[in-house]
């Protein structure tokens, strides 16, 4: 194997994260090849970015480090049918999320180093921060260390992404997987979406205009989240009115209370014992019937129609969308629609 400092890297997948990883690593001086399904939606994009594009089987054959940046539910088939038979002896296998390894859906070959590197930000931010000389913090973990240098490989890869410029935190596959799933379900996606919808419904059912309800429970949420992002709850309290602060203190615990926390614990337990993943795998294998129904229900919620009309009048959003459309359209379409193909390109 080449030195840890400059391993030959195969990036499998060229969605939001895959593209950012490949570009940052190349700009950091690494030899990077991209593995994609021939004729797939991102093959031309990777080639336009100047990468040598091969089939995944060809890409991993001579790679010292293979970064698997495809959707969770295609990784098992991808690994078993394509990667495992073609990975060279003693290579390092890298994931950006530990779900498949932690829950035993992928059992890596015994000769491989197996690590995880997860930037704590979307691909566009990972790339943008790197380009201006900064970096997005990364967490990393080692699942299997056959060479005695697995942690070095993880740190080297994270450094190539720009993560070492910001912060590197060591974790485990278990911790990364379970906390990531919990955050998505209880707070970031499931919790936040349900809270916004419930707030909108409460105001509209009480006779208030849907447009006003939208502004109060969804539009202005960005202002609060930005303050959280910049300086935590303390910064948010510094910038909202005393009236808002008092409402926070007396009403927040009425909405999110001990019963809510108990349900969060139930969600965490189902993640920890594998119940959630078992259900998700069964849903995926069945062709996503409930997934599609849930997704359509969210799209059909009245807040979406109101929001679409209001956002059309927000010129700053239209300008931002126009400037990003050309570079992100293909990746966004792939990411929004889970693929049943074993070599999906999205991260």
mmCIF file of C-alpha atoms in Angstrom:
data_model
loop_
_atom_site.group_PDB
_atom_site.id
_atom_site.type_symbol
_atom_site.label_atom_id
_atom_site.label_comp_id
_atom_site.label_asym_id
_atom_site.label_seq_id
_atom_site.Cartn_x
_atom_site.Cartn_y
_atom_site.Cartn_z
ATOM 1 C CA UNK A 1 0.000 0.000 0.000
ATOM 2 C CA UNK A 2 1.130 3.554 -0.674
ATOM 3 C CA UNK A 3 2.101 5.787 2.223
ATOM 4 C CA UNK A 4 -0.682 6.988 4.479
ATOM 5 C CA UNK A 5 0.050 10.554 3.402
ATOM 6 C CA UNK A 6 -0.916 9.993 -0.236
ATOM 7 C CA UNK A 7 -3.087 6.912 -0.736
ATOM 8 C CA UNK A 8 -4.730 6.390 -4.099
ATOM 9 C CA UNK A 9 -8.414 7.034 -3.487
ATOM 10 C CA UNK A 10 -11.552 5.758 -5.214
ATOM 11 C CA UNK A 11 -14.683 7.774 -4.494
ATOM 12 C CA UNK A 12 -17.799 5.692 -5.179
ATOM 13 C CA UNK A 13 -20.727 8.016 -5.812
ATOM 14 C CA UNK A 14 -20.804 11.609 -7.051
ATOM 15 C CA UNK A 15 -23.747 13.261 -5.346
ATOM 16 C CA UNK A 16 -23.494 16.238 -3.010
ATOM 17 C CA UNK A 17 -20.952 14.689 -0.643
ATOM 18 C CA UNK A 18 -19.220 12.571 -3.281
ATOM 19 C CA UNK A 19 -18.448 15.551 -5.483
ATOM 20 C CA UNK A 20 -17.215 17.673 -2.562
ATOM 21 C CA UNK A 21 -15.004 14.866 -1.245
ATOM 22 C CA UNK A 22 -13.503 14.116 -4.643
ATOM 23 C CA UNK A 23 -12.748 17.757 -5.464
ATOM 24 C CA UNK A 24 -11.296 18.577 -2.047
ATOM 25 C CA UNK A 25 -9.137 15.464 -1.975
ATOM 26 C CA UNK A 26 -7.794 16.146 -5.464
ATOM 27 C CA UNK A 27 -7.027 19.742 -4.560
ATOM 28 C CA UNK A 28 -5.191 18.412 -1.490
ATOM 29 C CA UNK A 29 -2.870 16.466 -3.776
ATOM 30 C CA UNK A 30 -4.440 13.018 -3.712
ATOM 31 C CA UNK A 31 -4.802 10.758 -6.734
ATOM 32 C CA UNK A 32 -8.598 10.392 -7.021
ATOM 33 C CA UNK A 33 -10.656 8.250 -9.370
ATOM 34 C CA UNK A 34 -14.463 8.260 -9.344
ATOM 35 C CA UNK A 35 -16.471 5.049 -9.562
ATOM 36 C CA UNK A 36 -19.905 5.361 -11.179
ATOM 37 C CA UNK A 37 -22.396 3.325 -13.111
ATOM 38 C CA UNK A 38 -21.817 3.891 -16.852
ATOM 39 C CA UNK A 39 -24.405 6.233 -18.300
ATOM 40 C CA UNK A 40 -25.641 7.331 -14.894
ATOM 41 C CA UNK A 41 -26.807 10.899 -14.248
ATOM 42 C CA UNK A 42 -23.555 12.085 -12.679
ATOM 43 C CA UNK A 43 -21.001 10.450 -14.977
ATOM 44 C CA UNK A 44 -20.867 13.471 -17.299
ATOM 45 C CA UNK A 45 -20.649 15.809 -14.328
ATOM 46 C CA UNK A 46 -17.635 14.002 -12.877
ATOM 47 C CA UNK A 47 -15.944 13.943 -16.262
ATOM 48 C CA UNK A 48 -16.635 17.660 -16.723
ATOM 49 C CA UNK A 49 -14.909 18.225 -13.389
ATOM 50 C CA UNK A 50 -11.840 16.550 -14.841
ATOM 51 C CA UNK A 51 -11.991 13.176 -13.107
ATOM 52 C CA UNK A 52 -11.206 9.797 -14.561
ATOM 53 C CA UNK A 53 -14.479 7.912 -14.269
ATOM 54 C CA UNK A 54 -14.518 4.127 -14.137
ATOM 55 C CA UNK A 55 -17.034 1.498 -13.174
ATOM 56 C CA UNK A 56 -17.012 0.909 -9.408
ATOM 57 C CA UNK A 57 -15.362 -2.485 -9.904
ATOM 58 C CA UNK A 58 -12.556 -0.953 -11.977
ATOM 59 C CA UNK A 59 -12.190 2.052 -9.689
ATOM 60 C CA UNK A 60 -11.548 0.039 -6.531
ATOM 61 C CA UNK A 61 -9.191 -2.519 -8.055
ATOM 62 C CA UNK A 62 -6.027 -0.473 -7.485
ATOM 63 C CA UNK A 63 -7.239 1.918 -4.793
ATOM 64 C CA UNK A 64 -5.575 2.077 -1.398
ATOM 65 C CA UNK A 65 -8.646 3.751 0.072
ATOM 66 C CA UNK A 66 -12.239 3.347 -1.122
ATOM 67 C CA UNK A 67 -14.823 5.906 0.022
ATOM 68 C CA UNK A 68 -18.387 4.591 -0.196
ATOM 69 C CA UNK A 69 -20.614 7.643 -0.679
ATOM 70 C CA UNK A 70 -23.802 6.097 -2.021
ATOM 71 C CA UNK A 71 -27.233 5.899 -0.283
ATOM 72 C CA UNK A 72 -27.509 3.636 2.753
ATOM 73 C CA UNK A 73 -29.948 1.174 1.269
ATOM 74 C CA UNK A 74 -27.878 0.365 -1.827
ATOM 75 C CA UNK A 75 -24.599 -0.144 0.014
ATOM 76 C CA UNK A 76 -25.117 -3.775 1.045
ATOM 77 C CA UNK A 77 -25.701 -4.952 -2.533
ATOM 78 C CA UNK A 78 -22.946 -2.676 -3.796
ATOM 79 C CA UNK A 79 -20.435 -4.045 -1.315
ATOM 80 C CA UNK A 80 -21.335 -7.722 -1.696
ATOM 81 C CA UNK A 81 -21.591 -7.778 -5.490
ATOM 82 C CA UNK A 82 -19.063 -5.174 -6.594
ATOM 83 C CA UNK A 83 -16.689 -3.937 -3.930
ATOM 84 C CA UNK A 84 -15.823 -7.051 -1.933
ATOM 85 C CA UNK A 85 -14.816 -9.124 -4.986
ATOM 86 C CA UNK A 86 -12.647 -6.326 -6.405
ATOM 87 C CA UNK A 87 -11.072 -4.470 -3.480
ATOM 88 C CA UNK A 88 -7.368 -5.183 -3.328
ATOM 89 C CA UNK A 89 -5.894 -6.987 -0.346
ATOM 90 C CA UNK A 90 -5.309 -4.751 2.663
ATOM 91 C CA UNK A 91 -7.155 -1.718 1.326
ATOM 92 C CA UNK A 92 -8.965 0.778 3.534
ATOM 93 C CA UNK A 93 -12.759 0.905 3.235
ATOM 94 C CA UNK A 94 -14.288 4.228 4.291
ATOM 95 C CA UNK A 95 -17.895 5.190 4.988
ATOM 96 C CA UNK A 96 -19.473 8.571 5.702
ATOM 97 C CA UNK A 97 -22.236 6.986 7.809
ATOM 98 C CA UNK A 98 -21.933 3.810 9.857
ATOM 99 C CA UNK A 99 -25.421 2.350 9.458
ATOM 100 C CA UNK A 100 -24.637 -0.666 7.292
ATOM 101 C CA UNK A 101 -21.554 -1.717 9.230
ATOM 102 C CA UNK A 102 -22.947 -1.043 12.706
ATOM 103 C CA UNK A 103 -26.139 -2.995 12.092
ATOM 104 C CA UNK A 104 -24.370 -5.887 10.392
ATOM 105 C CA UNK A 105 -25.755 -5.462 6.901
ATOM 106 C CA UNK A 106 -22.184 -5.209 5.636
ATOM 107 C CA UNK A 107 -19.532 -7.531 7.065
ATOM 108 C CA UNK A 108 -16.237 -6.187 5.701
ATOM 109 C CA UNK A 109 -13.541 -8.589 4.610
ATOM 110 C CA UNK A 110 -11.122 -9.463 7.406
ATOM 111 C CA UNK A 111 -8.094 -8.071 5.576
ATOM 112 C CA UNK A 112 -9.513 -4.557 5.233
ATOM 113 C CA UNK A 113 -9.139 -1.479 7.391
ATOM 114 C CA UNK A 114 -12.634 -0.067 7.934
ATOM 115 C CA UNK A 115 -13.106 3.558 8.960
ATOM 116 C CA UNK A 116 -15.651 6.341 8.997
ATOM 117 C CA UNK A 117 -15.231 10.038 8.185
ATOM 118 C CA UNK A 118 -18.297 12.268 8.350
ATOM 119 C CA UNK A 119 -18.108 16.015 7.688
ATOM 120 C CA UNK A 120 -20.683 17.859 9.792
ATOM 121 C CA UNK A 121 -22.184 19.801 6.929
ATOM 122 C CA UNK A 122 -23.705 19.364 3.447
ATOM 123 C CA UNK A 123 -21.471 18.793 0.457
ATOM 124 C CA UNK A 124 -21.823 22.339 -0.858
ATOM 125 C CA UNK A 125 -20.560 23.731 2.458
ATOM 126 C CA UNK A 126 -17.710 21.195 2.621
ATOM 127 C CA UNK A 127 -16.549 22.368 -0.797
ATOM 128 C CA UNK A 128 -17.118 26.088 -0.233
ATOM 129 C CA UNK A 129 -15.270 26.196 3.086
ATOM 130 C CA UNK A 130 -12.336 24.312 1.589
ATOM 131 C CA UNK A 131 -12.102 26.702 -1.356
ATOM 132 C CA UNK A 132 -11.777 29.739 0.919
ATOM 133 C CA UNK A 133 -9.086 28.104 3.024
ATOM 134 C CA UNK A 134 -11.204 26.861 5.899
ATOM 135 C CA UNK A 135 -12.889 23.557 6.628
ATOM 136 C CA UNK A 136 -15.965 21.843 8.036
ATOM 137 C CA UNK A 137 -15.463 19.826 11.252
ATOM 138 C CA UNK A 138 -15.337 16.062 10.773
ATOM 139 C CA UNK A 139 -15.945 13.126 13.046
ATOM 140 C CA UNK A 140 -14.071 9.885 12.441
ATOM 141 C CA UNK A 141 -14.066 6.322 13.719
ATOM 142 C CA UNK A 142 -12.265 3.020 13.282
ATOM 143 C CA UNK A 143 -14.230 -0.217 13.019
ATOM 144 C CA UNK A 144 -11.474 -2.558 11.867
ATOM 145 C CA UNK A 145 -7.733 -1.942 12.037
ATOM 146 C CA UNK A 146 -5.835 -4.656 10.199
ATOM 147 C CA UNK A 147 -2.856 -2.569 9.117
ATOM 148 C CA UNK A 148 -2.302 -0.806 12.414
ATOM 149 C CA UNK A 149 -2.727 2.467 10.517
ATOM 150 C CA UNK A 150 -6.495 2.709 10.118
ATOM 151 C CA UNK A 151 -6.790 5.778 12.322
ATOM 152 C CA UNK A 152 -4.052 7.470 10.314
ATOM 153 C CA UNK A 153 -5.987 6.777 7.132
ATOM 154 C CA UNK A 154 -9.146 8.288 8.610
ATOM 155 C CA UNK A 155 -7.305 11.406 9.782
ATOM 156 C CA UNK A 156 -5.485 11.733 6.469
ATOM 157 C CA UNK A 157 -8.762 11.553 4.556
ATOM 158 C CA UNK A 158 -10.445 14.040 6.917
ATOM 159 C CA UNK A 159 -7.474 16.347 6.488
ATOM 160 C CA UNK A 160 -7.813 16.113 2.730
ATOM 161 C CA UNK A 161 -11.411 17.279 3.036
ATOM 162 C CA UNK A 162 -10.305 20.287 5.053
ATOM 163 C CA UNK A 163 -11.664 18.947 8.319
ATOM 164 C CA UNK A 164 -8.341 19.242 10.134
ATOM 165 C CA UNK A 165 -8.489 23.010 9.564
ATOM 166 C CA UNK A 166 -11.594 23.100 11.752
ATOM 167 C CA UNK A 167 -11.982 20.215 14.211
ATOM 168 C CA UNK A 168 -11.626 16.433 14.232
ATOM 169 C CA UNK A 169 -13.493 14.424 16.861
ATOM 170 C CA UNK A 170 -13.020 10.692 17.355
ATOM 171 C CA UNK A 171 -16.178 8.642 17.768
ATOM 172 C CA UNK A 172 -17.345 5.070 17.112
ATOM 173 C CA UNK A 173 -19.516 3.575 14.387
ATOM 174 C CA UNK A 174 -22.153 2.919 17.068
ATOM 175 C CA UNK A 175 -22.172 6.465 18.404
ATOM 176 C CA UNK A 176 -22.159 8.130 14.980
ATOM 177 C CA UNK A 177 -24.925 5.924 13.619
ATOM 178 C CA UNK A 178 -27.276 6.022 16.568
ATOM 179 C CA UNK A 179 -26.932 9.744 17.297
ATOM 180 C CA UNK A 180 -27.272 10.617 13.609
ATOM 181 C CA UNK A 181 -30.487 8.621 13.253
ATOM 182 C CA UNK A 182 -31.875 10.029 16.492
ATOM 183 C CA UNK A 183 -31.104 13.620 15.518
ATOM 184 C CA UNK A 184 -32.802 13.203 12.142
ATOM 185 C CA UNK A 185 -35.903 11.569 13.544
ATOM 186 C CA UNK A 186 -36.525 13.320 16.849
ATOM 187 C CA UNK A 187 -35.300 16.851 16.163
ATOM 188 C CA UNK A 188 -33.870 17.901 12.795
ATOM 189 C CA UNK A 189 -36.300 16.372 10.312
ATOM 190 C CA UNK A 190 -39.118 14.492 12.022
ATOM 191 C CA UNK A 191 -39.418 16.665 15.111
ATOM 192 C CA UNK A 192 -38.989 20.028 13.404
ATOM 193 C CA UNK A 193 -41.318 19.215 10.493
ATOM 194 C CA UNK A 194 -44.062 17.917 12.761
ATOM 195 C CA UNK A 195 -43.735 20.920 15.087
ATOM 196 C CA UNK A 196 -44.020 23.370 12.188
ATOM 197 C CA UNK A 197 -47.032 21.587 10.704
ATOM 198 C CA UNK A 198 -48.788 21.409 14.069
ATOM 199 C CA UNK A 199 -48.172 25.091 14.709
ATOM 200 C CA UNK A 200 -49.500 26.039 11.271
ATOM 201 C CA UNK A 201 -52.616 23.897 11.723
ATOM 202 C CA UNK A 202 -53.288 25.358 15.181
ATOM 203 C CA UNK A 203 -53.244 28.938 13.891
ATOM 204 C CA UNK A 204 -55.270 28.252 10.729
ATOM 205 C CA UNK A 205 -57.871 26.223 12.599
ATOM 206 C CA UNK A 206 -58.214 29.175 14.987
ATOM 207 C CA UNK A 207 -59.126 31.417 12.052
ATOM 208 C CA UNK A 208 -55.836 33.148 11.285
ATOM 209 C CA UNK A 209 -54.679 33.695 7.695
ATOM 210 C CA UNK A 210 -52.553 30.829 6.347
ATOM 211 C CA UNK A 211 -50.026 33.323 5.009
ATOM 212 C CA UNK A 212 -49.525 34.895 8.425
ATOM 213 C CA UNK A 213 -49.299 31.439 10.017
ATOM 214 C CA UNK A 214 -46.610 30.447 7.493
ATOM 215 C CA UNK A 215 -44.460 33.435 8.307
ATOM 216 C CA UNK A 216 -44.761 32.904 12.059
ATOM 217 C CA UNK A 217 -44.087 29.160 12.320
ATOM 218 C CA UNK A 218 -41.907 28.319 9.292
ATOM 219 C CA UNK A 219 -40.373 31.365 7.616
ATOM 220 C CA UNK A 220 -39.019 32.924 10.794
ATOM 221 C CA UNK A 221 -37.677 29.605 12.046
ATOM 222 C CA UNK A 222 -34.589 30.191 9.899
ATOM 223 C CA UNK A 223 -33.769 33.308 11.891
ATOM 224 C CA UNK A 224 -33.820 31.328 15.124
ATOM 225 C CA UNK A 225 -31.883 28.367 13.722
ATOM 226 C CA UNK A 226 -29.205 30.705 12.367
ATOM 227 C CA UNK A 227 -28.759 32.137 15.858
ATOM 228 C CA UNK A 228 -28.573 28.624 17.322
ATOM 229 C CA UNK A 229 -25.953 27.758 14.691
ATOM 230 C CA UNK A 230 -23.872 30.842 15.409
ATOM 231 C CA UNK A 231 -23.870 30.758 19.200
ATOM 232 C CA UNK A 232 -26.292 28.290 20.712
ATOM 233 C CA UNK A 233 -29.394 29.048 22.736
ATOM 234 C CA UNK A 234 -27.525 31.838 24.536
ATOM 235 C CA UNK A 235 -27.090 33.804 21.299
ATOM 236 C CA UNK A 236 -30.727 33.303 20.364
ATOM 237 C CA UNK A 237 -31.809 34.745 23.719
ATOM 238 C CA UNK A 238 -29.543 37.748 23.170
ATOM 239 C CA UNK A 239 -31.245 38.664 19.902
ATOM 240 C CA UNK A 240 -34.950 38.051 20.511
ATOM 241 C CA UNK A 241 -37.181 40.376 22.482
ATOM 242 C CA UNK A 242 -37.810 40.072 26.198
ATOM 243 C CA UNK A 243 -41.393 39.124 25.357
ATOM 244 C CA UNK A 244 -40.144 36.297 23.159
ATOM 245 C CA UNK A 245 -37.736 35.194 25.875
ATOM 246 C CA UNK A 246 -40.480 35.080 28.495
ATOM 247 C CA UNK A 247 -42.696 33.100 26.116
ATOM 248 C CA UNK A 248 -39.776 30.728 25.567
ATOM 249 C CA UNK A 249 -39.355 30.185 29.302
ATOM 250 C CA UNK A 250 -43.013 29.591 30.193
ATOM 251 C CA UNK A 251 -44.430 27.971 27.050
ATOM 252 C CA UNK A 252 -41.574 25.922 25.602
ATOM 253 C CA UNK A 253 -41.804 23.311 28.375
ATOM 254 C CA UNK A 254 -45.559 23.035 27.795
ATOM 255 C CA UNK A 255 -44.999 21.972 24.180
ATOM 256 C CA UNK A 256 -41.873 19.905 24.674
ATOM 257 C CA UNK A 257 -42.319 18.247 28.050
ATOM 258 C CA UNK A 258 -41.527 15.060 29.939
ATOM 259 C CA UNK A 259 -43.937 13.091 27.754
ATOM 260 C CA UNK A 260 -42.148 14.333 24.641
ATOM 261 C CA UNK A 261 -38.799 13.317 26.102
ATOM 262 C CA UNK A 262 -40.195 9.883 26.978
ATOM 263 C CA UNK A 263 -41.237 9.398 23.355
ATOM 264 C CA UNK A 264 -37.781 10.519 22.269
ATOM 265 C CA UNK A 265 -36.336 7.817 24.495
ATOM 266 C CA UNK A 266 -38.622 5.287 22.818
ATOM 267 C CA UNK A 267 -37.310 6.419 19.431
ATOM 268 C CA UNK A 268 -33.727 6.096 20.646
ATOM 269 C CA UNK A 269 -34.403 2.602 21.984
ATOM 270 C CA UNK A 270 -35.827 1.509 18.625
ATOM 271 C CA UNK A 271 -32.720 2.855 16.923
ATOM 272 C CA UNK A 272 -30.370 1.168 19.386
ATOM 273 C CA UNK A 273 -32.025 -2.272 19.265
ATOM 274 C CA UNK A 274 -32.262 -2.274 15.458
ATOM 275 C CA UNK A 275 -36.055 -2.017 15.230
ATOM 276 C CA UNK A 276 -35.952 1.125 13.104
ATOM 277 C CA UNK A 277 -33.395 -0.262 10.663
ATOM 278 C CA UNK A 278 -35.297 -3.545 10.338
ATOM 279 C CA UNK A 279 -38.462 -1.643 9.455
ATOM 280 C CA UNK A 280 -36.599 0.629 7.049
ATOM 281 C CA UNK A 281 -34.957 -2.295 5.241
ATOM 282 C CA UNK A 282 -38.329 -4.070 4.959
ATOM 283 C CA UNK A 283 -39.922 -0.871 3.636
ATOM 284 C CA UNK A 284 -37.170 -0.410 1.058
ATOM 285 C CA UNK A 285 -37.301 -4.029 -0.066
ATOM 286 C CA UNK A 286 -41.096 -3.757 -0.475
ATOM 287 C CA UNK A 287 -40.693 -0.889 -2.935
ATOM 288 C CA UNK A 288 -41.218 2.015 -0.494
ATOM 289 C CA UNK A 289 -45.067 2.012 -0.402
ATOM 290 C CA UNK A 290 -45.376 3.733 2.982
ATOM 291 C CA UNK A 291 -42.372 5.973 2.331
ATOM 292 C CA UNK A 292 -44.023 7.298 -0.817
ATOM 293 C CA UNK A 293 -47.326 7.809 0.971
ATOM 294 C CA UNK A 294 -45.694 9.702 3.844
ATOM 295 C CA UNK A 295 -43.653 11.791 1.437
ATOM 296 C CA UNK A 296 -46.722 12.730 -0.608
ATOM 297 C CA UNK A 297 -48.659 13.632 2.533
ATOM 298 C CA UNK A 298 -45.948 16.126 3.494
ATOM 299 C CA UNK A 299 -45.920 17.588 -0.006
ATOM 300 C CA UNK A 300 -49.722 17.902 0.051
ATOM 301 C CA UNK A 301 -49.863 19.643 3.430
ATOM 302 C CA UNK A 302 -51.498 23.087 3.094
ATOM 303 C CA UNK A 303 -48.389 24.833 4.411
ATOM 304 C CA UNK A 304 -46.553 23.758 1.248
ATOM 305 C CA UNK A 305 -48.992 25.441 -1.128
ATOM 306 C CA UNK A 306 -48.991 28.628 0.942
ATOM 307 C CA UNK A 307 -45.218 28.613 1.200
ATOM 308 C CA UNK A 308 -44.728 28.154 -2.535
ATOM 309 C CA UNK A 309 -46.826 31.256 -3.252
ATOM 310 C CA UNK A 310 -45.062 33.376 -0.649
ATOM 311 C CA UNK A 311 -41.546 32.271 -1.581
ATOM 312 C CA UNK A 312 -42.200 33.223 -5.208
ATOM 313 C CA UNK A 313 -42.259 36.855 -4.025
ATOM 314 C CA UNK A 314 -39.016 36.595 -2.083
ATOM 315 C CA UNK A 315 -36.528 37.860 -4.660
ATOM 316 C CA UNK A 316 -33.472 36.837 -2.677
ATOM 317 C CA UNK A 317 -34.604 33.219 -2.734
ATOM 318 C CA UNK A 318 -35.204 33.267 -6.479
ATOM 319 C CA UNK A 319 -31.773 34.737 -7.152
ATOM 320 C CA UNK A 320 -30.094 32.192 -4.926
ATOM 321 C CA UNK A 321 -31.968 29.313 -6.521
ATOM 322 C CA UNK A 322 -31.073 30.474 -10.025
ATOM 323 C CA UNK A 323 -27.368 30.682 -9.256
ATOM 324 C CA UNK A 324 -27.255 27.154 -7.839
ATOM 325 C CA UNK A 325 -29.602 25.365 -10.225
ATOM 326 C CA UNK A 326 -27.083 24.473 -12.933
ATOM 327 C CA UNK A 327 -24.548 22.879 -10.589
ATOM 328 C CA UNK A 328 -26.920 21.097 -8.224
ATOM 329 C CA UNK A 329 -29.914 19.969 -10.259
ATOM 330 C CA UNK A 330 -28.659 16.499 -11.108
ATOM 331 C CA UNK A 331 -27.452 15.705 -7.597
ATOM 332 C CA UNK A 332 -30.628 17.039 -5.982
ATOM 333 C CA UNK A 333 -32.868 14.918 -8.204
ATOM 334 C CA UNK A 334 -30.888 11.787 -7.360
ATOM 335 C CA UNK A 335 -30.861 12.520 -3.634
ATOM 336 C CA UNK A 336 -34.618 13.067 -3.452
ATOM 337 C CA UNK A 337 -35.474 9.753 -5.094
ATOM 338 C CA UNK A 338 -33.933 6.603 -3.529
ATOM 339 C CA UNK A 339 -32.472 4.412 -6.226
ATOM 340 C CA UNK A 340 -32.956 0.672 -6.477
ATOM 341 C CA UNK A 341 -29.802 0.356 -8.548
ATOM 342 C CA UNK A 342 -26.829 -1.136 -6.667
ATOM 343 C CA UNK A 343 -24.524 1.571 -7.983
ATOM 344 C CA UNK A 344 -26.428 4.744 -7.151
ATOM 345 C CA UNK A 345 -24.462 7.955 -7.430
ATOM 346 C CA UNK A 346 -25.865 10.039 -4.601
ATOM 347 C CA UNK A 347 -24.024 10.544 -1.338
#
